[in-house]
Amino acid sequence: MSKIFVSNWKMQLNYSASLKLANDFKKKFKNFSGLAVLCPDFLSLAAVAQIIKTTPLKLGAQDCSLRDQGAYTGEVSARNLKALGANYVIIGHSERRQYFFETEAIINQKLRDAQVDKLIPILCVGESLAERKVGLTKAVLKNQLRLALKNIKPGLIIAYEPIWAIGSGRVAKSEEVELIHAFIKQEARQILKKAVKVIYGGSVTAADFASFKKTKNIDGFLVGGASLKATEFHKICQL
Ligand code: PEP
């Protein structure tokens, strides 16, 4: 089964750097046969869509509004993202939960909206270090899944992103990720009545290749920092 690789550029690049990176990806991925999704910021999304349109690369957004259209200053709708050429959208990233106060109810509404507009959501879940230390990982994940997936249709991707691993250089051990992914798959299946793909995110680099090679329950990777170089992300996509 081919894996899913998602490149999250966050707010790390200015407009011209985003376009340069998209052109680097275009060259590097011209013969790629897997599924790789680029998620630039809203500002560069339209231009990146043009640059990668003749390549096997797919386009995703880092977030979307919970509203579809109307007087919502500063928002970007899933409908407009879809019209621009995006097929995927990251929802509920821990940075949005932490810095922009996104609750499970907001995340649930965004998931619904993305599905109405035929975007494939990539729902991020994960525990904090404090929660992990007191053995709450599974309880936290169960709660996040139960609330976020309420009345959501199958056809989304879940990203397990332990908060302590994001941008910290601390990659979770592959054996541990395997077990957590098995748990997430089981919980999500109970709610959605269908199997779901679960990808891992948290400081992944090409150096993790060996440890993640033989895993069964890891359907791909969501990559931040290491995906800001086309060569590095291309190496990760060989996993
Ligand atoms: C992320 O942005 O979801 C992420 C996993 O970032 P990083 O790879 O930099 O930890």
Coordinates of N, CA and C and ligand atoms in Angstrom, one line a residue:
M1 N 0.8 -1.2 0.0 CA 0.0 0.0 0.0 C 0.9 1.2 0.0
S2 N 0.6 2.2 -0.9 CA 1.5 3.3 -0.9 C 1.1 4.3 0.2
K3 N 2.2 4.9 0.7 CA 2.0 5.8 1.9 C 1.6 7.2 1.4
I4 N 1.2 8.0 2.5 CA 0.8 9.4 2.2 C 1.9 10.3 2.9
F5 N 2.4 11.3 2.1 CA 3.4 12.2 2.7 C 2.8 13.6 2.6
V6 N 2.8 14.3 3.7 CA 2.2 15.6 3.7 C 3.3 16.6 4.2
S7 N 3.5 17.7 3.4 CA 4.5 18.7 3.7 C 3.8 19.9 4.2
N8 N 4.0 20.3 5.5 CA 3.4 21.4 6.1 C 4.4 22.6 6.2
W9 N 4.2 23.6 5.4 CA 5.1 24.7 5.4 C 4.9 25.8 6.5
K10 N 3.8 25.6 7.2 CA 3.4 26.5 8.3 C 3.5 27.9 7.8
M11 N 4.0 28.8 8.7 CA 4.2 30.3 8.3 C 5.7 30.6 8.2
Q12 N 6.4 29.6 7.7 CA 7.9 29.7 7.7 C 8.5 30.5 6.5
L13 N 7.7 30.7 5.5 CA 8.3 31.2 4.2 C 7.6 32.5 3.8
N14 N 8.3 33.4 3.1 CA 7.6 34.5 2.5 C 7.1 34.0 1.1
Y15 N 6.4 34.9 0.4 CA 5.8 34.5 -0.9 C 6.8 34.0 -1.9
S16 N 7.9 34.7 -2.1 CA 8.9 34.3 -3.1 C 9.6 33.0 -2.7
A17 N 9.9 32.8 -1.4 CA 10.5 31.6 -0.9 C 9.5 30.4 -1.1
S18 N 8.3 30.6 -1.0 CA 7.3 29.6 -1.2 C 7.3 29.1 -2.7
L19 N 7.3 30.1 -3.5 CA 7.3 29.8 -5.0 C 8.6 29.1 -5.4
K20 N 9.7 29.5 -4.8 CA 11.0 28.8 -5.1 C 10.9 27.4 -4.6
L21 N 10.4 27.2 -3.4 CA 10.3 25.8 -2.9 C 9.4 25.0 -3.8
A22 N 8.3 25.5 -4.2 CA 7.4 24.8 -5.1 C 8.0 24.4 -6.4
N23 N 8.9 25.3 -6.9 CA 9.6 24.9 -8.1 C 10.7 23.8 -7.9
D24 N 11.3 23.9 -6.7 CA 12.2 22.8 -6.3 C 11.5 21.5 -6.2
F25 N 10.3 21.5 -5.6 CA 9.5 20.3 -5.5 C 9.1 19.8 -6.9
K26 N 8.8 20.7 -7.8 CA 8.3 20.4 -9.1 C 9.4 19.5 -9.8
K27 N 10.7 20.0 -9.7 CA 11.8 19.3 -10.4 C 12.0 17.9 -9.7
K28 N 12.1 17.9 -8.4 CA 12.4 16.7 -7.7 C 11.4 15.6 -7.8
F29 N 10.1 16.0 -7.9 CA 9.0 15.0 -7.8 C 8.4 14.7 -9.2
K30 N 9.1 15.1 -10.3 CA 8.4 14.9 -11.6 C 8.1 13.5 -11.9
N31 N 8.9 12.5 -11.4 CA 8.6 11.1 -11.7 C 8.1 10.4 -10.5
F32 N 7.6 11.1 -9.5 CA 7.2 10.4 -8.2 C 5.9 9.7 -8.5
S33 N 5.8 8.5 -7.9 CA 4.5 7.7 -8.2 C 3.7 7.6 -6.9
G34 N 4.1 8.1 -5.8 CA 3.3 8.0 -4.6 C 2.4 9.2 -4.4
L35 N 1.9 9.3 -3.1 CA 1.0 10.5 -2.8 C 1.7 11.5 -1.9
A36 N 2.1 12.6 -2.5 CA 2.7 13.7 -1.7 C 1.9 14.9 -1.8
V37 N 1.6 15.5 -0.6 CA 0.7 16.7 -0.6 C 1.5 17.9 0.0
L38 N 1.5 19.0 -0.8 CA 2.1 20.2 -0.3 C 1.1 21.2 0.3
C39 N 1.4 21.7 1.5 CA 0.5 22.6 2.2 C 1.2 23.9 2.5
P40 N 1.2 24.8 1.5 CA 1.8 26.2 1.7 C 0.8 27.0 2.4
D41 N 1.2 28.3 2.7 CA 0.3 29.2 3.4 C -0.8 29.7 2.4
F42 N -1.9 30.3 2.9 CA -3.0 30.7 2.0 C -2.5 31.7 0.9
L43 N -1.5 32.5 1.3 CA -1.0 33.6 0.4 C -0.5 33.0 -0.9
S44 N 0.3 31.9 -0.7 CA 1.0 31.3 -1.9 C 0.2 30.2 -2.5
L45 N -0.9 29.8 -2.0 CA -1.6 28.6 -2.4 C -1.9 28.6 -3.9
A46 N -2.5 29.8 -4.4 CA -2.9 29.8 -5.8 C -1.7 29.7 -6.8
A47 N -0.6 30.4 -6.4 CA 0.6 30.3 -7.2 C 1.2 28.9 -7.2
V48 N 1.3 28.3 -6.0 CA 1.8 27.0 -5.9 C 1.0 26.0 -6.7
A49 N -0.4 26.2 -6.7 CA -1.3 25.3 -7.5 C -0.8 25.4 -8.9
Q50 N -0.5 26.5 -9.5 CA -0.1 26.7 -10.9 C 1.2 25.9 -11.1
I51 N 2.1 26.1 -10.2 CA 3.5 25.6 -10.4 C 3.4 24.0 -10.4
I52 N 2.6 23.4 -9.5 CA 2.6 22.0 -9.4 C 1.6 21.3 -10.3
K53 N 0.8 22.0 -11.1 CA -0.3 21.4 -11.7 C 0.0 20.3 -12.7
T54 N 1.2 20.4 -13.3 CA 1.6 19.3 -14.2 C 2.4 18.2 -13.6
T55 N 2.5 18.2 -12.3 CA 3.3 17.2 -11.5 C 2.4 16.2 -10.8
P56 N 3.0 15.2 -10.3 CA 2.1 14.2 -9.5 C 1.8 14.8 -8.1
L57 N 2.3 15.9 -7.7 CA 2.1 16.5 -6.4 C 0.7 17.0 -6.2
K58 N 0.2 16.8 -5.0 CA -1.2 17.3 -4.7 C -1.1 18.5 -3.8
L59 N -2.2 19.3 -3.8 CA -2.2 20.5 -3.0 C -3.1 20.4 -1.8
G60 N -2.7 21.0 -0.6 CA -3.5 21.0 0.6 C -3.4 22.4 1.2
A61 N -4.4 22.7 2.1 CA -4.3 23.9 2.9 C -4.0 23.5 4.3
Q62 N -3.5 24.5 5.1 CA -3.1 24.2 6.5 C -4.3 24.4 7.5
D63 N -5.4 24.9 6.9 CA -6.6 25.1 7.8 C -7.7 25.6 6.8
C64 N -8.9 25.6 7.3 CA -10.0 26.3 6.6 C -11.0 26.8 7.6
S65 N -11.9 27.6 7.0 CA -12.9 28.2 7.9 C -14.0 27.2 8.3
L66 N -14.7 27.5 9.4 CA -15.8 26.6 9.7 C -17.1 27.1 9.0
R67 N -17.0 28.2 8.2 CA -18.1 28.7 7.5 C -17.8 28.6 6.0
D68 N -18.9 28.5 5.2 CA -18.7 28.2 3.8 C -18.6 29.5 3.0
Q69 N -19.4 30.5 3.4 CA -19.4 31.8 2.6 C -20.0 32.9 3.4
G70 N -19.7 34.1 3.2 CA -20.4 35.2 3.9 C -19.5 36.2 4.6
A71 N -20.1 37.0 5.5 CA -19.4 38.1 6.2 C -18.6 37.5 7.3
Y72 N -17.4 36.9 7.0 CA -16.6 36.3 8.0 C -15.1 36.8 7.8
T73 N -14.9 38.0 8.2 CA -13.6 38.7 8.0 C -12.4 37.9 8.3
G74 N -11.5 37.8 7.4 CA -10.2 37.1 7.6 C -10.3 35.6 7.4
E75 N -11.4 35.0 7.0 CA -11.6 33.6 6.9 C -11.3 33.1 5.4
V76 N -11.0 31.9 5.3 CA -10.8 31.3 3.9 C -11.7 30.0 3.9
S77 N -12.6 29.9 3.0 CA -13.5 28.7 3.0 C -13.0 27.5 2.3
A78 N -13.5 26.4 2.8 CA -13.1 25.1 2.1 C -13.5 25.1 0.7
R79 N -14.7 25.7 0.4 CA -15.2 25.8 -0.9 C -14.2 26.5 -1.9
N80 N -13.7 27.7 -1.4 CA -12.7 28.4 -2.3 C -11.4 27.7 -2.4
L81 N -11.0 26.9 -1.4 CA -9.8 26.2 -1.5 C -9.9 25.1 -2.5
K82 N -11.1 24.4 -2.5 CA -11.4 23.4 -3.5 C -11.3 24.0 -4.9
A83 N -12.0 25.1 -5.0 CA -12.0 25.7 -6.4 C -10.7 26.1 -6.9
L84 N -9.7 26.4 -6.0 CA -8.4 26.7 -6.3 C -7.5 25.5 -6.7
G85 N -8.0 24.3 -6.4 CA -7.2 23.1 -6.8 C -6.7 22.3 -5.6
A86 N -7.1 22.8 -4.4 CA -6.7 22.0 -3.2 C -7.6 20.7 -3.1
N87 N -7.0 19.6 -2.7 CA -7.8 18.4 -2.4 C -7.7 18.0 -1.0
Y88 N -6.8 18.6 -0.2 CA -6.6 18.2 1.2 C -6.6 19.4 2.1
V89 N -7.0 19.2 3.4 CA -6.8 20.3 4.3 C -6.5 19.8 5.7
I90 N -5.5 20.4 6.3 CA -5.1 20.0 7.7 C -6.1 20.6 8.6
I91 N -6.6 19.9 9.6 CA -7.6 20.4 10.5 C -7.2 20.0 11.9
G92 N -7.2 21.0 12.8 CA -7.0 20.7 14.2 C -5.5 20.5 14.6
H93 N -4.6 21.1 13.8 CA -3.2 21.0 14.1 C -3.0 21.5 15.6
S94 N -2.1 21.0 16.3 CA -1.9 21.4 17.7 C -1.5 22.9 17.8
E95 N -0.9 23.4 16.8 CA -0.6 24.8 16.9 C -1.8 25.7 16.8
R96 N -2.8 25.2 16.0 CA -4.1 25.9 16.0 C -4.9 25.7 17.3
R97 N -4.8 24.6 17.9 CA -5.5 24.3 19.1 C -4.9 25.2 20.2
Q98 N -3.5 25.3 20.2 CA -2.8 26.0 21.3 C -2.8 27.5 21.1
Y99 N -2.5 28.0 19.9 CA -2.4 29.4 19.8 C -3.6 30.1 19.3
F100 N -4.6 29.4 18.7 CA -5.8 30.0 18.1 C -7.0 29.5 18.8
F101 N -6.8 28.8 19.9 CA -7.9 28.4 20.8 C -9.0 27.5 20.1
E102 N -8.5 26.7 19.2 CA -9.5 25.8 18.5 C -10.0 24.7 19.4
T103 N -11.3 24.6 19.6 CA -11.8 23.6 20.4 C -12.2 22.4 19.6
E104 N -12.6 21.3 20.3 CA -13.1 20.1 19.5 C -14.3 20.4 18.7
A105 N -15.2 21.3 19.3 CA -16.4 21.7 18.5 C -16.1 22.4 17.2
I106 N -15.1 23.3 17.3 CA -14.7 24.1 16.1 C -14.1 23.1 15.1
I107 N -13.2 22.2 15.6 CA -12.6 21.2 14.7 C -13.6 20.3 14.0
N108 N -14.6 19.9 14.8 CA -15.7 19.1 14.3 C -16.4 19.8 13.1
Q109 N -16.7 21.1 13.4 CA -17.4 21.9 12.4 C -16.5 22.1 11.1
K110 N -15.3 22.3 11.3 CA -14.4 22.4 10.1 C -14.3 21.1 9.3
L111 N -14.3 20.0 10.0 CA -14.2 18.7 9.3 C -15.5 18.6 8.5
R112 N -16.6 18.9 9.1 CA -17.9 18.8 8.3 C -17.8 19.7 7.1
D113 N -17.4 20.9 7.3 CA -17.4 21.9 6.2 C -16.4 21.4 5.0
A114 N -15.3 20.9 5.4 CA -14.3 20.4 4.5 C -14.9 19.2 3.7
Q115 N -15.6 18.4 4.4 CA -16.2 17.2 3.7 C -17.3 17.6 2.7
V116 N -18.1 18.6 3.2 CA -19.2 19.1 2.3 C -18.6 19.6 1.0
D117 N -17.4 20.3 1.1 CA -16.8 20.9 -0.1 C -15.8 19.9 -0.8
K118 N -15.9 18.6 -0.4 CA -15.1 17.6 -1.0 C -13.6 17.7 -0.9
L119 N -13.2 18.3 0.2 CA -11.7 18.3 0.6 C -11.5 17.1 1.5
I120 N -10.4 16.4 1.4 CA -10.1 15.3 2.3 C -9.4 15.9 3.5
P121 N -10.0 15.9 4.7 CA -9.4 16.5 5.9 C -8.3 15.6 6.4
I122 N -7.3 16.2 6.9 CA -6.2 15.5 7.7 C -6.3 16.0 9.1
L123 N -7.0 15.2 9.9 CA -7.3 15.6 11.3 C -6.1 15.3 12.2
C124 N -5.6 16.3 12.9 CA -4.4 16.1 13.8 C -4.9 15.8 15.2
V125 N -4.4 14.8 15.8 CA -4.6 14.5 17.2 C -3.3 14.2 17.9
G126 N -3.2 14.4 19.2 CA -2.0 14.1 19.9 C -2.0 14.6 21.3
E127 N -1.2 14.0 22.2 CA -1.2 14.3 23.6 C 0.0 15.3 23.9
S128 N -0.1 16.0 25.0 CA 1.0 16.9 25.4 C 2.0 16.0 26.2
L129 N 3.1 16.6 26.5 CA 4.1 15.9 27.3 C 3.6 15.6 28.7
A130 N 2.9 16.6 29.3 CA 2.4 16.5 30.7 C 1.4 15.3 30.7
E131 N 0.5 15.3 29.7 CA -0.5 14.2 29.6 C 0.2 12.8 29.4
R132 N 1.2 12.8 28.6 CA 1.9 11.5 28.4 C 2.6 11.0 29.7
K133 N 3.2 12.0 30.4 CA 3.9 11.6 31.6 C 3.0 11.0 32.7
V134 N 1.7 11.4 32.7 CA 0.8 10.8 33.7 C 0.0 9.7 33.1
G135 N 0.4 9.2 31.9 CA -0.2 8.0 31.3 C -1.6 8.3 30.7
L136 N -1.8 9.5 30.3 CA -3.2 9.9 29.7 C -3.3 9.8 28.2
T137 N -2.2 9.3 27.5 CA -2.2 9.4 26.1 C -3.4 8.8 25.4
K138 N -3.8 7.6 25.8 CA -4.9 7.0 25.1 C -6.2 7.7 25.5
A139 N -6.4 8.1 26.7 CA -7.6 8.8 27.1 C -7.8 10.1 26.3
V140 N -6.7 10.8 26.2 CA -6.7 12.1 25.4 C -7.1 11.8 24.0
L141 N -6.5 10.8 23.4 CA -6.7 10.5 22.0 C -8.2 10.1 21.8
K142 N -8.6 9.3 22.7 CA -10.0 8.8 22.6 C -11.0 9.9 22.6
N143 N -10.8 10.8 23.5 CA -11.6 12.0 23.7 C -11.6 12.9 22.4
Q144 N -10.4 13.2 22.0 CA -10.3 14.0 20.8 C -11.0 13.4 19.6
L145 N -10.8 12.1 19.4 CA -11.5 11.4 18.3 C -13.0 11.4 18.4
R146 N -13.4 11.1 19.6 CA -14.9 11.0 19.9 C -15.6 12.3 19.5
L147 N -15.0 13.4 20.0 CA -15.6 14.7 19.8 C -15.4 15.2 18.3
A148 N -14.2 15.1 17.8 CA -13.9 15.6 16.5 C -14.7 14.8 15.4
L149 N -14.9 13.5 15.6 CA -15.4 12.7 14.5 C -17.0 12.5 14.6
K150 N -17.6 13.3 15.5 CA -19.0 13.1 15.7 C -19.7 13.6 14.4
N151 N -20.5 12.6 13.8 CA -21.3 12.9 12.6 C -20.4 13.2 11.4
I152 N -19.2 12.7 11.4 CA -18.3 12.9 10.3 C -18.3 11.6 9.4
K153 N -18.2 11.8 8.1 CA -18.2 10.6 7.2 C -16.8 10.0 7.1
P154 N -16.7 8.7 6.7 CA -15.4 8.2 6.5 C -14.7 9.0 5.3
G155 N -13.5 8.7 5.1 CA -12.8 9.4 4.0 C -12.0 10.6 4.4
L156 N -11.5 10.4 5.6 CA -10.5 11.4 6.1 C -9.2 10.7 6.5
I157 N -8.2 11.5 6.7 CA -6.9 10.9 7.2 C -6.7 11.4 8.6
I158 N -6.2 10.6 9.5 CA -5.8 11.1 10.8 C -4.3 11.2 11.0
A159 N -3.8 12.3 11.5 CA -2.4 12.4 11.8 C -2.2 12.3 13.3
Y160 N -1.4 11.3 13.7 CA -1.0 11.3 15.1 C 0.2 12.2 15.3
E161 N 0.0 13.2 16.0 CA 1.1 14.2 16.2 C 1.3 14.5 17.7
P162 N 2.1 13.7 18.4 CA 2.3 14.0 19.8 C 2.9 15.4 19.9
I163 N 2.3 16.3 20.7 CA 2.7 17.7 20.8 C 4.2 17.8 21.1
W164 N 4.7 17.0 22.0 CA 6.1 17.1 22.5 C 7.1 16.7 21.4
A165 N 6.6 16.1 20.3 CA 7.5 15.7 19.2 C 7.5 16.8 18.1
I166 N 6.5 17.7 18.1 CA 6.5 18.6 16.9 C 7.5 19.7 17.1
G167 N 8.3 19.8 16.1 CA 9.4 20.9 16.0 C 10.4 20.8 17.1
S168 N 10.4 19.7 17.9 CA 11.3 19.6 19.0 C 12.6 18.8 18.7
G169 N 12.6 18.1 17.6 CA 13.7 17.2 17.3 C 13.6 15.8 18.0
R170 N 12.5 15.7 18.8 CA 12.3 14.4 19.5 C 11.2 13.5 18.7
V171 N 11.7 12.5 18.0 CA 10.8 11.7 17.2 C 10.3 10.6 18.1
A172 N 9.0 10.3 18.1 CA 8.5 9.2 18.9 C 9.0 7.9 18.4
K173 N 9.3 6.9 19.3 CA 9.8 5.6 18.8 C 8.8 4.9 17.9
S174 N 9.3 4.3 16.9 CA 8.4 3.7 15.9 C 7.5 2.6 16.5
E175 N 8.1 1.8 17.5 CA 7.3 0.7 18.1 C 6.1 1.4 18.9
E176 N 6.4 2.5 19.5 CA 5.3 3.2 20.3 C 4.3 3.7 19.3
V177 N 4.7 4.3 18.2 CA 3.8 4.9 17.2 C 2.9 3.8 16.6
E178 N 3.5 2.6 16.4 CA 2.8 1.5 15.9 C 1.6 1.2 16.8
L179 N 1.9 1.1 18.1 CA 0.8 0.8 19.1 C -0.3 1.8 19.1
I180 N 0.2 3.1 19.1 CA -0.8 4.2 19.2 C -1.7 4.2 17.9
H181 N -1.0 4.0 16.8 CA -1.8 4.0 15.5 C -2.8 2.9 15.5
A182 N -2.4 1.7 16.0 CA -3.4 0.6 16.1 C -4.6 1.0 17.0
F183 N -4.3 1.7 18.1 CA -5.4 2.2 19.0 C -6.2 3.2 18.2
I184 N -5.6 4.2 17.6 CA -6.4 5.2 16.9 C -7.3 4.6 15.8
K185 N -6.7 3.6 15.1 CA -7.5 2.9 14.0 C -8.7 2.2 14.6
Q186 N -8.5 1.6 15.7 CA -9.6 0.8 16.3 C -10.7 1.8 16.8
E187 N -10.3 2.9 17.4 CA -11.2 3.9 17.9 C -12.0 4.5 16.8
A188 N -11.2 4.9 15.8 CA -11.9 5.6 14.6 C -12.8 4.7 13.9
R189 N -12.4 3.4 13.8 CA -13.3 2.4 13.1 C -14.6 2.3 13.8
Q190 N -14.5 2.3 15.1 CA -15.8 2.2 15.9 C -16.7 3.3 15.6
I191 N -16.1 4.5 15.5 CA -16.9 5.7 15.3 C -17.4 5.8 13.8
L192 N -16.5 5.6 12.9 CA -16.8 5.8 11.5 C -17.4 4.6 10.7
K193 N -17.2 3.4 11.4 CA -17.6 2.2 10.8 C -16.9 1.8 9.5
K194 N -15.7 2.4 9.4 CA -14.8 2.1 8.3 C -13.4 2.3 8.7
A195 N -12.5 1.6 8.0 CA -11.1 1.8 8.3 C -10.6 3.2 7.9
V196 N -9.6 3.6 8.7 CA -9.1 5.0 8.4 C -7.5 4.9 8.4
K197 N -6.9 5.7 7.5 CA -5.5 5.8 7.5 C -4.9 6.7 8.5
V198 N -3.8 6.3 9.1 CA -3.2 7.1 10.2 C -1.8 7.4 9.9
I199 N -1.4 8.7 9.8 CA 0.0 9.0 9.5 C 0.6 9.6 10.7
Y200 N 1.9 9.6 10.8 CA 2.6 10.1 12.0 C 3.3 11.5 11.7
G201 N 3.2 12.4 12.6 CA 4.0 13.7 12.5 C 4.7 14.0 13.8
G202 N 5.9 14.5 13.7 CA 6.6 15.0 14.8 C 8.1 14.8 14.6
S203 N 8.7 15.9 14.0 CA 10.2 15.9 13.9 C 10.8 14.8 13.0
V204 N 10.0 14.3 12.1 CA 10.5 13.2 11.2 C 11.5 13.9 10.2
T205 N 12.6 13.1 10.0 CA 13.6 13.5 8.9 C 14.0 12.2 8.2
A206 N 14.7 12.4 7.1 CA 15.1 11.2 6.3 C 16.0 10.3 7.2
A207 N 16.6 10.7 8.2 CA 17.4 9.9 9.1 C 16.6 8.8 9.8
D208 N 15.3 9.1 9.9 CA 14.4 8.1 10.6 C 14.0 6.9 9.7
F209 N 14.4 7.0 8.5 CA 14.1 6.0 7.4 C 14.1 4.6 8.0
A210 N 15.3 4.2 8.6 CA 15.5 2.8 9.0 C 14.5 2.4 10.0
S211 N 14.3 3.2 11.0 CA 13.4 2.8 12.1 C 11.9 2.7 11.7
F212 N 11.5 3.5 10.7 CA 10.1 3.4 10.3 C 9.8 2.5 9.1
K213 N 10.9 1.9 8.6 CA 10.8 1.1 7.4 C 9.8 -0.1 7.5
K214 N 10.0 -0.8 8.6 CA 9.2 -2.1 8.7 C 7.9 -2.0 9.5
T215 N 7.3 -0.8 9.6 CA 6.1 -0.7 10.4 C 4.9 -1.0 9.6
K216 N 3.8 -1.4 10.3 CA 2.6 -1.9 9.6 C 1.4 -0.9 9.7
N217 N 1.4 -0.2 10.8 CA 0.2 0.7 11.1 C 0.5 2.2 10.7
I218 N 1.6 2.5 10.2 CA 2.0 3.9 9.9 C 1.8 4.1 8.4
D219 N 0.7 4.8 8.1 CA 0.3 4.9 6.6 C 1.0 6.1 5.9
G220 N 1.9 6.8 6.6 CA 2.5 7.9 6.0 C 3.0 8.9 7.1
F221 N 3.4 10.1 6.6 CA 4.0 11.1 7.5 C 3.5 12.5 7.2
L222 N 3.4 13.2 8.3 CA 3.1 14.7 8.2 C 4.4 15.3 8.6
V223 N 5.0 16.1 7.8 CA 6.3 16.6 8.0 C 6.3 18.2 8.0
G224 N 6.9 18.8 9.0 CA 7.0 20.3 9.0 C 8.4 20.7 8.6
G225 N 9.3 20.9 9.5 CA 10.6 21.4 9.3 C 11.4 20.7 8.2
A226 N 11.4 19.4 8.2 CA 12.2 18.7 7.2 C 11.6 18.7 5.8
S227 N 10.4 19.3 5.7 CA 9.8 19.3 4.3 C 10.1 20.7 3.7
L228 N 10.9 21.5 4.3 CA 11.1 22.8 3.7 C 12.3 22.7 2.7
K229 N 12.8 21.5 2.6 CA 13.9 21.3 1.5 C 13.3 20.1 0.7
A230 N 13.2 20.4 -0.6 CA 12.6 19.4 -1.5 C 13.4 18.1 -1.5
T231 N 14.8 18.2 -1.4 CA 15.6 17.0 -1.4 C 15.3 16.1 -0.2
E232 N 15.2 16.8 1.0 CA 15.0 16.0 2.2 C 13.6 15.4 2.2
F233 N 12.6 16.1 1.8 CA 11.3 15.6 1.7 C 11.2 14.4 0.7
H234 N 11.9 14.6 -0.4 CA 11.9 13.5 -1.4 C 12.4 12.2 -0.8
K235 N 13.5 12.4 0.0 CA 14.1 11.2 0.6 C 13.1 10.6 1.6
I236 N 12.4 11.4 2.4 CA 11.4 10.8 3.3 C 10.3 10.1 2.5
C237 N 10.0 10.6 1.4 CA 8.9 10.0 0.5 C 9.3 8.7 -0.1
Q238 N 10.6 8.2 0.1 CA 11.0 6.9 -0.4 C 10.7 5.9 0.7
L239 N 10.2 6.3 1.8 CA 10.0 5.3 2.9 C 9.0 4.2 2.5
Ligands
PEP1 C1 3.9 19.4 11.8 O1 3.9 20.6 11.4 O2 2.8 18.9 11.9 C2 5.2 18.8 12.2 C3 5.1 17.5 12.4 O3 6.3 19.6 12.2 P1 7.8 19.0 12.4 O4 8.0 17.9 11.4 O5 8.6 20.2 12.2 O6 7.9 18.5 13.8

